[in-house]
Amino acid sequence: MDLRDGVGNTALLTDQYELTMLAAALADGSAHRHCTFELFARRLPHGRRYGVVAGTARLLDALEQFRFGEPELAIVAGFSDATTIEWLRDYRFTGDIDGYAEGDLYFPGSPILSVRGSFAECVVLETLALSILNHDSAIASAAARMVSAAAGRRMIEMGSRRTHELAAPSSSRAAYLAGFDATSNLEAVRTFGVPGAGTSAHAFTLLHSAADGAHEAAAFRSQVEALGVGTTLLVDTFDITAGVATAIEVAGPRLGGVRIDSGDLGVLARQVRDQLDGLGATETRIVVSGDLDEYAIAALRAEPVDVYGVGTSLVTGSGAPTAGMVYKLVEVEGVPVAKRSSHKESRGGTKKAVRLARGTGTIVEEIVYPAASDPPAANGFEVRELLVPLVRGGKVVDGQPTLADSRKLVSRGLVSLPWEGLKLSDGDPAIPTTFVP
Amino acid sequence: MDLRDGVGNTALLTDQYELTMLAAALADGSAHRHCTFELFARRLPHGRRYGVVAGTARLLDALEQFRFGEPELAIVAGFSDATTIEWLRDYRFTGDIDGYAEGDLYFPGSPILSVRGSFAECVVLETLALSILNHDSAIASAAARMVSAAAGRRMIEMGSRRTHELAAPSSSRAAYLAGFDATSNLEAVRTFGVPGAGTSAHAFTLLHSAADGAHEAAAFRSQVEALGVGTTLLVDTFDITAGVATAIEVAGPRLGGVRIDSGDLGVLARQVRDQLDGLGATETRIVVSGDLDEYAIAALRAEPVDVYGVGTSLVTGSGAPTAGMVYKLVEVEGVPVAKRSSHKESRGGTKKAVRLARGTGTIVEEIVYPAASDPPAANGFEVRELLVPLVRGGKVVDGQPTLADSRKLVSRGLVSLPWEGLKLSDGDPAIPTTFVP
């Protein structure tokens, strides 16, 4: 499977209520009213200072495969009427979508997507849009904090085993977008072109055991013969000091790296560095892995660590496995609409947004304003429009950013944050957002 | 896409290091050593008292599609040698797998899967097996706590929007397995036969707005006309008391249900029940949704709630989005092997497990023992072997449980727990596990 080309039909990645609403709206004629739906996060996950928009390109691909063929219509027929089935048979989105560029930062209330068209054609995209953006943005937002904590050291994503098998390649992509360097996941290599990485697990060392005990040297020798002296040997299966000594004995001082996957990584990294240097292996890199999150990565900043391998905490969003974005109807036939229930208010009306920055590039404020109004006054700041055209008349607009472009955008976004915005501790959003009524 | 039949090739849902280990093991001949890998959880998520095994049937399906065709081999060729490519070209698993039946409970150290065959054929399944079981078991384990907290009331899974789009149907399946009654996700209806549910969102009410204001009655009338009087009307878009009055005015006292999605659900449910009863709508059901987890569900037990809709907390495992299971080599050519590093010890050797229960059915202990030994003495307890044959000689064994069978097994498992095991508060595993050396 190529997840990008081969995901197949996406039409049933949908909540049933979207199609029951569609049925009722087709019956009463309201289905054709011109609407705006906006996708946004009411708040950031607890204590987070910024979010990273991710998933947009995947959504645009999935949108093109959102078609109801006979197998999909057979499921809809289980609860819907002939008119609805006929309407869905011809479905293709014909409206317009604007959105924050994939890789841009977002804050509470940022109108990340603005989806415009008939009620019918927009309402059915709710679940697909939210599933993709909530997942990918959650991973990218956590990953960006880890990248920033790693301060330029190499980062490998290796969390596939701790997330759904088909979410794993998307997680790898989101991590790469946020600045990770490589992934263990081969489907992500194929589907998204993320660079692959990986050498060996404890199983390989243990495999070289016999009734007379373990033969770590045999395992290392085999690995070096097969993968070359540039490989990374896993040295903590039995005793780390002995493992490092054996590794250099077998591979020589030009060994590419050693990996430590357990224990007090800071203490061990320093000890292993000293040992490697003493053996003349001054260029051999130290790779650490094992329950790392952004705090553990930051805590190792003073230690001689060259590469971080991050798994569970990355693919689970480091405590925030969903970005919590919602998809809300904000305008019907030019009239702003909004729910009035407690704690879940939305702001009615189609919106645009700008971000203001000082001449140095440091951002200071986001302003969300009615799309029909003029942009807010610059007051001497640089002003950047945040919503860019993604879809026009149902067609994806040419020139969408590549994954590499989005990766650069994340990197620029992190540089643009005021310094408090990069703190890992709990805090408020890095910049305030003003909502112009 | 039918996720079961159409997921396509699963061979690259694999971490690169499995294939680099394979290459080295093929080169030195160790690839053909007979091995046992076991899949288990070192511990339950913090404070949890039991886990629910889920994903087994999905893994058996994915295993049959684990084949390296030319497109997959092209990716492997990027980092591997011709011998490895040739070996993968012919790959099919030819070994044996035993496992806990899908839907059974598990505890720390339970040998949930025992995978036996050559090192080469077993090592490449690590990521696929872990991704599926870690995801599905995390969701099913959280769902079972919610089902138990709901004490028999109807439960609808509606979390698709808060998880990866292709993880969503698997989440629905895991929730249904654990005792949920229905899902909002249409792909889960198609792929796994989970019953579907869903009526309308706030957008439908807001759609029936005009320059002169909102027309909630028009929205309700339209919905009842399209979906029948048995439908559920969402009454909290503006004012709940007015919404309930309008709902009964439009639909009459035989309205199927009203849904409340915001506010203090306990207070509101009671108030709405009184109002409905006063209007003669004594059979109209109250559906609540909005940030529910097992604690909120339990807290509503004394209130007149008929149906719970659960989203985010379910699909994110209610704080434990992965089950944290690992896949470890435990035996090579009949010799037990184990890593010795701190905090991550494994127990070497192929294992079996039994669970002991009183005559009443209440379980008291799990015993994990060497597969080559006799089962432990019963000591007057009922003894159940936990590992059942899943695959023999690479073929899935006939008579695997259906989803309905596994659902019954979860239900029976919950009944078998000592009463402390059902407490939602943090605690120890519900029964102790004894490891026979």
Short mmCIF file of N, CA, C and O in Angstrom, two decimals, chain B residues 241-354:
data_model
loop_
_atom_site.label_atom_id
_atom_site.label_comp_id
_atom_site.label_asym_id
_atom_site.label_seq_id
_atom_site.Cartn_x
_atom_site.Cartn_y
_atom_site.Cartn_z
N THR B 241 -34.00 24.67 27.96
CA THR B 241 -35.42 24.57 28.35
C THR B 241 -36.31 24.91 27.15
O THR B 241 -37.27 24.19 26.85
N ALA B 242 -35.96 25.98 26.47
CA ALA B 242 -36.73 26.33 25.27
C ALA B 242 -36.58 25.26 24.20
O ALA B 242 -37.55 24.91 23.50
N GLY B 243 -35.39 24.70 24.09
CA GLY B 243 -35.14 23.67 23.10
C GLY B 243 -35.98 22.42 23.34
O GLY B 243 -36.54 21.85 22.40
N VAL B 244 -36.09 22.02 24.59
CA VAL B 244 -36.89 20.83 24.93
C VAL B 244 -38.36 21.11 24.64
O VAL B 244 -39.06 20.27 24.05
N ALA B 245 -38.82 22.29 25.02
CA ALA B 245 -40.23 22.64 24.77
C ALA B 245 -40.52 22.62 23.28
O ALA B 245 -41.52 22.05 22.83
N THR B 246 -39.62 23.22 22.51
CA THR B 246 -39.79 23.24 21.05
C THR B 246 -39.77 21.82 20.49
O THR B 246 -40.56 21.48 19.60
N ALA B 247 -38.87 21.01 20.99
CA ALA B 247 -38.74 19.64 20.48
C ALA B 247 -40.05 18.87 20.64
O ALA B 247 -40.52 18.21 19.71
N ILE B 248 -40.64 18.97 21.81
CA ILE B 248 -41.88 18.22 22.07
C ILE B 248 -43.06 18.85 21.31
O ILE B 248 -43.93 18.14 20.81
N GLU B 249 -43.03 20.16 21.22
CA GLU B 249 -44.06 20.85 20.44
C GLU B 249 -44.05 20.36 18.98
O GLU B 249 -45.09 20.09 18.38
N VAL B 250 -42.84 20.24 18.44
CA VAL B 250 -42.70 19.83 17.04
C VAL B 250 -42.95 18.34 16.85
O VAL B 250 -43.66 17.91 15.94
N ALA B 251 -42.37 17.53 17.73
CA ALA B 251 -42.36 16.08 17.50
C ALA B 251 -43.48 15.37 18.25
O ALA B 251 -43.82 14.23 17.93
N GLY B 252 -44.01 16.02 19.27
CA GLY B 252 -45.00 15.35 20.10
C GLY B 252 -44.33 14.51 21.17
O GLY B 252 -43.11 14.34 21.16
N PRO B 253 -45.10 13.97 22.08
CA PRO B 253 -44.54 13.27 23.25
C PRO B 253 -43.93 11.92 22.91
O PRO B 253 -43.36 11.28 23.80
N ARG B 254 -44.03 11.50 21.66
CA ARG B 254 -43.41 10.22 21.31
C ARG B 254 -42.02 10.41 20.69
O ARG B 254 -41.44 9.46 20.12
N LEU B 255 -41.45 11.59 20.84
CA LEU B 255 -40.08 11.85 20.36
C LEU B 255 -39.13 10.80 20.95
O LEU B 255 -39.16 10.50 22.13
N GLY B 256 -38.24 10.29 20.09
CA GLY B 256 -37.30 9.25 20.53
C GLY B 256 -36.33 9.72 21.60
O GLY B 256 -36.17 9.08 22.63
N GLY B 257 -35.69 10.87 21.36
CA GLY B 257 -34.71 11.31 22.34
C GLY B 257 -34.32 12.76 22.17
O GLY B 257 -34.60 13.39 21.15
N VAL B 258 -33.71 13.29 23.22
CA VAL B 258 -33.08 14.62 23.14
C VAL B 258 -31.62 14.44 23.54
O VAL B 258 -31.29 13.60 24.38
N ARG B 259 -30.74 15.23 22.93
CA ARG B 259 -29.33 15.15 23.28
C ARG B 259 -28.87 16.46 23.88
O ARG B 259 -29.22 17.54 23.37
N ILE B 260 -28.10 16.36 24.95
CA ILE B 260 -27.48 17.51 25.62
C ILE B 260 -25.98 17.32 25.49
O ILE B 260 -25.45 16.29 25.89
N ASP B 261 -25.29 18.33 24.94
CA ASP B 261 -23.88 18.20 24.59
C ASP B 261 -23.00 19.19 25.34
O ASP B 261 -21.82 19.34 25.03
N SER B 262 -23.56 19.91 26.33
CA SER B 262 -22.77 20.93 27.02
C SER B 262 -23.41 21.22 28.36
O SER B 262 -24.56 20.85 28.59
N GLY B 263 -22.66 21.90 29.20
CA GLY B 263 -23.18 22.29 30.50
C GLY B 263 -22.98 21.21 31.55
O GLY B 263 -22.29 20.22 31.32
N ASP B 264 -23.59 21.40 32.71
CA ASP B 264 -23.50 20.44 33.82
C ASP B 264 -24.50 19.33 33.54
O ASP B 264 -25.69 19.44 33.82
N LEU B 265 -24.00 18.25 32.96
CA LEU B 265 -24.89 17.23 32.40
C LEU B 265 -25.80 16.60 33.45
O LEU B 265 -26.95 16.26 33.16
N GLY B 266 -25.32 16.45 34.67
CA GLY B 266 -26.14 15.83 35.71
C GLY B 266 -27.35 16.70 36.04
O GLY B 266 -28.50 16.25 36.01
N VAL B 267 -27.09 17.95 36.32
CA VAL B 267 -28.16 18.90 36.64
C VAL B 267 -29.13 19.01 35.47
O VAL B 267 -30.35 18.96 35.63
N LEU B 268 -28.57 19.15 34.29
CA LEU B 268 -29.41 19.33 33.11
C LEU B 268 -30.25 18.09 32.82
O LEU B 268 -31.42 18.20 32.44
N ALA B 269 -29.68 16.91 32.98
CA ALA B 269 -30.43 15.68 32.69
C ALA B 269 -31.66 15.60 33.59
O ALA B 269 -32.76 15.28 33.14
N ARG B 270 -31.48 15.92 34.86
CA ARG B 270 -32.60 15.83 35.80
C ARG B 270 -33.69 16.84 35.44
O ARG B 270 -34.89 16.53 35.44
N GLN B 271 -33.22 18.05 35.14
CA GLN B 271 -34.14 19.14 34.79
C GLN B 271 -34.91 18.80 33.50
O GLN B 271 -36.13 18.96 33.42
N VAL B 272 -34.17 18.27 32.52
CA VAL B 272 -34.81 17.91 31.25
C VAL B 272 -35.77 16.73 31.43
O VAL B 272 -36.86 16.70 30.86
N ARG B 273 -35.39 15.77 32.30
CA ARG B 273 -36.29 14.64 32.56
C ARG B 273 -37.62 15.13 33.13
O ARG B 273 -38.70 14.72 32.71
N ASP B 274 -37.51 16.04 34.11
CA ASP B 274 -38.72 16.60 34.72
C ASP B 274 -39.57 17.30 33.68
O ASP B 274 -40.79 17.13 33.61
N GLN B 275 -38.89 18.10 32.86
CA GLN B 275 -39.61 18.85 31.83
C GLN B 275 -40.29 17.90 30.83
O GLN B 275 -41.46 18.07 30.50
N LEU B 276 -39.55 16.89 30.37
CA LEU B 276 -40.12 15.92 29.43
C LEU B 276 -41.31 15.19 30.05
O LEU B 276 -42.37 15.05 29.44
N ASP B 277 -41.14 14.75 31.29
CA ASP B 277 -42.23 14.03 31.95
C ASP B 277 -43.45 14.93 32.08
O ASP B 277 -44.58 14.51 31.84
N GLY B 278 -43.22 16.20 32.42
CA GLY B 278 -44.31 17.16 32.55
C GLY B 278 -45.05 17.38 31.23
O GLY B 278 -46.24 17.70 31.21
N LEU B 279 -44.30 17.18 30.13
CA LEU B 279 -44.91 17.35 28.80
C LEU B 279 -45.49 16.03 28.28
O LEU B 279 -45.92 15.94 27.13
N GLY B 280 -45.46 15.02 29.12
CA GLY B 280 -46.01 13.72 28.73
C GLY B 280 -45.06 12.86 27.92
O GLY B 280 -45.42 11.77 27.47
N ALA B 281 -43.81 13.34 27.74
CA ALA B 281 -42.84 12.61 26.93
C ALA B 281 -42.03 11.67 27.84
O ALA B 281 -40.80 11.75 27.91
N THR B 282 -42.73 10.79 28.50
CA THR B 282 -42.08 9.98 29.53
C THR B 282 -41.15 8.92 28.94
O THR B 282 -40.30 8.39 29.64
N GLU B 283 -41.33 8.61 27.67
CA GLU B 283 -40.48 7.58 27.04
C GLU B 283 -39.33 8.20 26.24
O GLU B 283 -38.51 7.49 25.69
N THR B 284 -39.34 9.51 26.12
CA THR B 284 -38.27 10.19 25.37
C THR B 284 -36.94 10.03 26.13
O THR B 284 -36.85 10.36 27.31
N ARG B 285 -35.94 9.53 25.44
CA ARG B 285 -34.68 9.22 26.10
C ARG B 285 -33.77 10.45 26.15
O ARG B 285 -33.82 11.31 25.28
N ILE B 286 -32.93 10.47 27.15
CA ILE B 286 -31.96 11.56 27.28
C ILE B 286 -30.57 11.03 26.92
O ILE B 286 -30.08 10.08 27.54
N VAL B 287 -29.98 11.63 25.91
CA VAL B 287 -28.65 11.29 25.45
C VAL B 287 -27.71 12.40 25.92
O VAL B 287 -28.01 13.58 25.70
N VAL B 288 -26.61 12.03 26.55
CA VAL B 288 -25.63 13.06 26.93
C VAL B 288 -24.31 12.78 26.23
O VAL B 288 -23.94 11.63 25.99
N SER B 289 -23.62 13.86 25.90
CA SER B 289 -22.29 13.76 25.27
C SER B 289 -21.50 15.00 25.65
O SER B 289 -22.05 15.93 26.22
N GLY B 290 -20.23 15.00 25.31
CA GLY B 290 -19.41 16.18 25.58
C GLY B 290 -18.38 15.90 26.66
O GLY B 290 -18.68 15.99 27.85
N ASP B 291 -17.15 15.55 26.24
CA ASP B 291 -16.04 15.35 27.17
C ASP B 291 -16.33 14.33 28.26
O ASP B 291 -15.89 14.51 29.41
N LEU B 292 -17.05 13.29 27.94
CA LEU B 292 -17.29 12.23 28.93
C LEU B 292 -16.09 11.28 28.99
O LEU B 292 -15.54 10.91 27.97
N ASP B 293 -15.75 10.87 30.19
CA ASP B 293 -14.82 9.76 30.37
C ASP B 293 -15.45 8.82 31.41
O ASP B 293 -16.60 9.03 31.82
N GLU B 294 -14.73 7.79 31.83
CA GLU B 294 -15.33 6.81 32.73
C GLU B 294 -15.74 7.44 34.06
O GLU B 294 -16.73 7.00 34.68
N TYR B 295 -15.02 8.46 34.50
CA TYR B 295 -15.35 9.09 35.78
C TYR B 295 -16.64 9.91 35.65
O TYR B 295 -17.50 9.86 36.51
N ALA B 296 -16.74 10.66 34.56
CA ALA B 296 -17.96 11.45 34.32
C ALA B 296 -19.16 10.53 34.13
O ALA B 296 -20.27 10.82 34.60
N ILE B 297 -18.95 9.43 33.45
CA ILE B 297 -20.04 8.47 33.25
C ILE B 297 -20.51 7.92 34.60
O ILE B 297 -21.71 7.87 34.88
N ALA B 298 -19.55 7.55 35.42
CA ALA B 298 -19.91 7.01 36.74
C ALA B 298 -20.63 8.08 37.57
O ALA B 298 -21.58 7.78 38.30
N ALA B 299 -20.17 9.32 37.47
CA ALA B 299 -20.76 10.40 38.26
C ALA B 299 -22.21 10.66 37.85
O ALA B 299 -22.99 11.23 38.62
N LEU B 300 -22.58 10.24 36.66
CA LEU B 300 -23.96 10.45 36.17
C LEU B 300 -24.86 9.25 36.45
O LEU B 300 -26.01 9.22 36.03
N ARG B 301 -24.33 8.28 37.19
CA ARG B 301 -25.08 7.03 37.36
C ARG B 301 -26.42 7.25 38.05
O ARG B 301 -27.40 6.55 37.78
N ALA B 302 -26.49 8.22 38.96
CA ALA B 302 -27.74 8.46 39.69
C ALA B 302 -28.70 9.37 38.91
O ALA B 302 -29.80 9.63 39.36
N GLU B 303 -28.26 9.85 37.76
CA GLU B 303 -29.08 10.80 37.02
C GLU B 303 -29.88 10.08 35.93
O GLU B 303 -29.50 9.00 35.49
N PRO B 304 -30.95 10.70 35.48
CA PRO B 304 -31.81 10.06 34.47
C PRO B 304 -31.24 10.16 33.05
O PRO B 304 -31.83 10.77 32.17
N VAL B 305 -30.07 9.54 32.88
CA VAL B 305 -29.42 9.51 31.57
C VAL B 305 -29.69 8.14 30.95
O VAL B 305 -29.56 7.12 31.62
N ASP B 306 -30.07 8.13 29.69
CA ASP B 306 -30.36 6.85 29.03
C ASP B 306 -29.24 6.39 28.11
O ASP B 306 -29.05 5.20 27.91
N VAL B 307 -28.53 7.35 27.52
CA VAL B 307 -27.51 7.01 26.52
C VAL B 307 -26.31 7.92 26.72
O VAL B 307 -26.48 9.13 26.93
N TYR B 308 -25.12 7.34 26.66
CA TYR B 308 -23.89 8.12 26.70
C TYR B 308 -23.24 8.12 25.31
O TYR B 308 -23.09 7.05 24.70
N GLY B 309 -22.83 9.29 24.85
CA GLY B 309 -22.00 9.39 23.65
C GLY B 309 -20.60 9.76 24.08
O GLY B 309 -20.40 10.76 24.76
N VAL B 310 -19.63 8.95 23.71
CA VAL B 310 -18.26 9.16 24.19
C VAL B 310 -17.31 9.31 23.01
O VAL B 310 -17.34 8.50 22.07
N GLY B 311 -16.47 10.33 23.06
CA GLY B 311 -15.58 10.60 21.95
C GLY B 311 -14.12 10.59 22.33
O GLY B 311 -13.49 9.54 22.43
N THR B 312 -13.59 11.80 22.59
CA THR B 312 -12.16 11.98 22.78
C THR B 312 -11.53 10.99 23.76
O THR B 312 -10.53 10.35 23.46
N SER B 313 -12.13 10.87 24.95
CA SER B 313 -11.45 10.07 25.98
C SER B 313 -11.39 8.60 25.56
O SER B 313 -10.45 7.89 25.92
N LEU B 314 -12.37 8.18 24.78
CA LEU B 314 -12.34 6.78 24.33
C LEU B 314 -11.20 6.54 23.34
O LEU B 314 -10.38 5.64 23.53
N VAL B 315 -11.15 7.34 22.28
CA VAL B 315 -10.18 7.06 21.21
C VAL B 315 -8.75 7.40 21.63
O VAL B 315 -7.80 7.01 20.93
N THR B 316 -8.59 8.10 22.73
CA THR B 316 -7.24 8.36 23.24
C THR B 316 -6.93 7.47 24.44
O THR B 316 -5.97 7.71 25.17
N GLY B 317 -7.76 6.45 24.67
CA GLY B 317 -7.45 5.49 25.73
C GLY B 317 -7.59 6.07 27.12
O GLY B 317 -7.03 5.54 28.08
N SER B 318 -8.33 7.17 27.24
CA SER B 318 -8.55 7.82 28.54
C SER B 318 -7.26 7.96 29.35
O SER B 318 -7.14 7.48 30.47
N GLY B 319 -6.30 8.62 28.74
CA GLY B 319 -5.03 8.87 29.44
C GLY B 319 -3.95 7.84 29.13
O GLY B 319 -2.79 8.05 29.49
N ALA B 320 -4.32 6.75 28.49
CA ALA B 320 -3.34 5.71 28.16
C ALA B 320 -3.52 5.33 26.69
O ALA B 320 -4.09 4.30 26.37
N PRO B 321 -3.01 6.17 25.77
CA PRO B 321 -3.27 5.96 24.34
C PRO B 321 -2.54 4.76 23.74
O PRO B 321 -2.85 4.37 22.62
N THR B 322 -1.62 4.18 24.44
CA THR B 322 -1.00 2.93 23.98
C THR B 322 -0.95 1.97 25.15
O THR B 322 -0.81 2.38 26.30
N ALA B 323 -1.07 0.67 24.83
CA ALA B 323 -1.02 -0.33 25.89
C ALA B 323 0.41 -0.61 26.34
O ALA B 323 0.63 -1.28 27.33
N GLY B 324 1.39 -0.11 25.60
CA GLY B 324 2.79 -0.26 26.02
C GLY B 324 3.32 -1.69 25.96
O GLY B 324 4.27 -2.05 26.66
N MET B 325 2.72 -2.50 25.10
CA MET B 325 3.21 -3.89 24.98
C MET B 325 4.53 -3.92 24.22
O MET B 325 4.81 -3.05 23.40
N VAL B 326 5.33 -4.96 24.49
CA VAL B 326 6.61 -5.15 23.82
C VAL B 326 6.65 -6.55 23.22
O VAL B 326 5.83 -7.42 23.56
N TYR B 327 7.62 -6.76 22.33
CA TYR B 327 7.73 -8.03 21.57
C TYR B 327 9.17 -8.46 21.74
O TYR B 327 10.08 -7.80 21.21
N LYS B 328 9.39 -9.49 22.51
CA LYS B 328 10.76 -9.82 22.92
C LYS B 328 11.14 -11.24 22.57
O LYS B 328 10.35 -12.17 22.72
N LEU B 329 12.37 -11.38 22.12
CA LEU B 329 12.94 -12.71 21.88
C LEU B 329 13.18 -13.36 23.24
O LEU B 329 13.89 -12.81 24.08
N VAL B 330 12.58 -14.55 23.47
CA VAL B 330 12.73 -15.19 24.78
C VAL B 330 13.41 -16.56 24.69
O VAL B 330 13.82 -17.11 25.71
N GLU B 331 13.51 -17.10 23.49
CA GLU B 331 14.12 -18.44 23.38
C GLU B 331 14.75 -18.61 22.01
O GLU B 331 14.17 -18.23 20.99
N VAL B 332 15.97 -19.19 22.00
CA VAL B 332 16.69 -19.47 20.75
C VAL B 332 17.14 -20.93 20.77
O VAL B 332 17.89 -21.32 21.68
N GLU B 333 16.68 -21.70 19.82
CA GLU B 333 17.05 -23.13 19.76
C GLU B 333 16.90 -23.80 21.12
O GLU B 333 17.78 -24.52 21.59
N GLY B 334 15.79 -23.54 21.77
CA GLY B 334 15.49 -24.21 23.03
C GLY B 334 16.15 -23.60 24.26
O GLY B 334 15.89 -24.01 25.39
N VAL B 335 16.99 -22.57 24.06
CA VAL B 335 17.68 -21.95 25.19
C VAL B 335 17.00 -20.62 25.55
O VAL B 335 16.86 -19.76 24.69
N PRO B 336 16.57 -20.47 26.80
CA PRO B 336 15.96 -19.19 27.21
C PRO B 336 16.98 -18.06 27.10
O PRO B 336 18.14 -18.23 27.46
N VAL B 337 16.54 -16.90 26.60
CA VAL B 337 17.42 -15.73 26.53
C VAL B 337 16.68 -14.54 27.13
O VAL B 337 15.45 -14.46 27.07
N ALA B 338 17.44 -13.60 27.70
CA ALA B 338 16.82 -12.40 28.27
C ALA B 338 17.85 -11.31 28.39
O ALA B 338 19.03 -11.56 28.65
N LYS B 339 17.40 -10.11 28.21
CA LYS B 339 18.20 -8.92 28.40
C LYS B 339 18.43 -8.72 29.89
O LYS B 339 17.58 -9.08 30.70
N ARG B 340 19.54 -8.11 30.23
CA ARG B 340 19.83 -7.94 31.65
C ARG B 340 19.84 -6.48 32.10
O ARG B 340 20.19 -6.19 33.23
N SER B 341 19.51 -5.54 31.23
CA SER B 341 19.60 -4.12 31.58
C SER B 341 18.58 -3.76 32.67
O SER B 341 17.57 -4.42 32.84
N SER B 342 18.86 -2.66 33.31
CA SER B 342 18.02 -2.23 34.42
C SER B 342 16.60 -1.93 33.98
O SER B 342 16.37 -1.38 32.90
N HIS B 343 15.63 -2.25 34.80
CA HIS B 343 14.21 -1.88 34.63
C HIS B 343 13.55 -2.50 33.41
O HIS B 343 12.39 -2.26 33.17
N LYS B 344 14.25 -3.18 32.59
CA LYS B 344 13.63 -3.68 31.38
C LYS B 344 13.86 -5.18 31.25
O LYS B 344 13.91 -5.72 30.16
N GLU B 345 14.01 -5.84 32.38
CA GLU B 345 14.25 -7.28 32.30
C GLU B 345 13.08 -8.00 31.67
O GLU B 345 11.93 -7.65 31.84
N SER B 346 13.40 -9.01 30.92
CA SER B 346 12.39 -9.94 30.42
C SER B 346 12.68 -11.28 31.10
O SER B 346 13.77 -11.52 31.60
N ARG B 347 11.68 -12.12 31.07
CA ARG B 347 11.86 -13.48 31.56
C ARG B 347 12.06 -14.39 30.37
O ARG B 347 11.21 -14.45 29.49
N GLY B 348 13.20 -15.08 30.35
CA GLY B 348 13.50 -15.93 29.21
C GLY B 348 12.63 -17.17 29.16
O GLY B 348 12.00 -17.57 30.15
N GLY B 349 12.58 -17.78 27.97
CA GLY B 349 11.90 -19.06 27.81
C GLY B 349 10.47 -18.93 27.33
O GLY B 349 9.77 -17.99 27.69
N THR B 350 10.05 -19.88 26.51
CA THR B 350 8.68 -19.93 26.02
C THR B 350 7.75 -20.26 27.18
O THR B 350 8.05 -21.13 27.99
N LYS B 351 6.63 -19.52 27.24
CA LYS B 351 5.75 -19.65 28.41
C LYS B 351 4.33 -20.03 28.02
O LYS B 351 3.91 -19.86 26.87
N LYS B 352 3.62 -20.54 29.00
CA LYS B 352 2.17 -20.69 28.92
C LYS B 352 1.59 -19.98 30.14
O LYS B 352 2.33 -19.54 31.03
N ALA B 353 0.28 -19.90 30.20
CA ALA B 353 -0.35 -19.23 31.35
C ALA B 353 -1.71 -19.86 31.63
O ALA B 353 -2.40 -20.31 30.71
N VAL B 354 -2.05 -19.89 32.89
CA VAL B 354 -3.40 -20.31 33.31
C VAL B 354 -3.97 -19.24 34.24
O VAL B 354 -3.22 -18.47 34.86
#
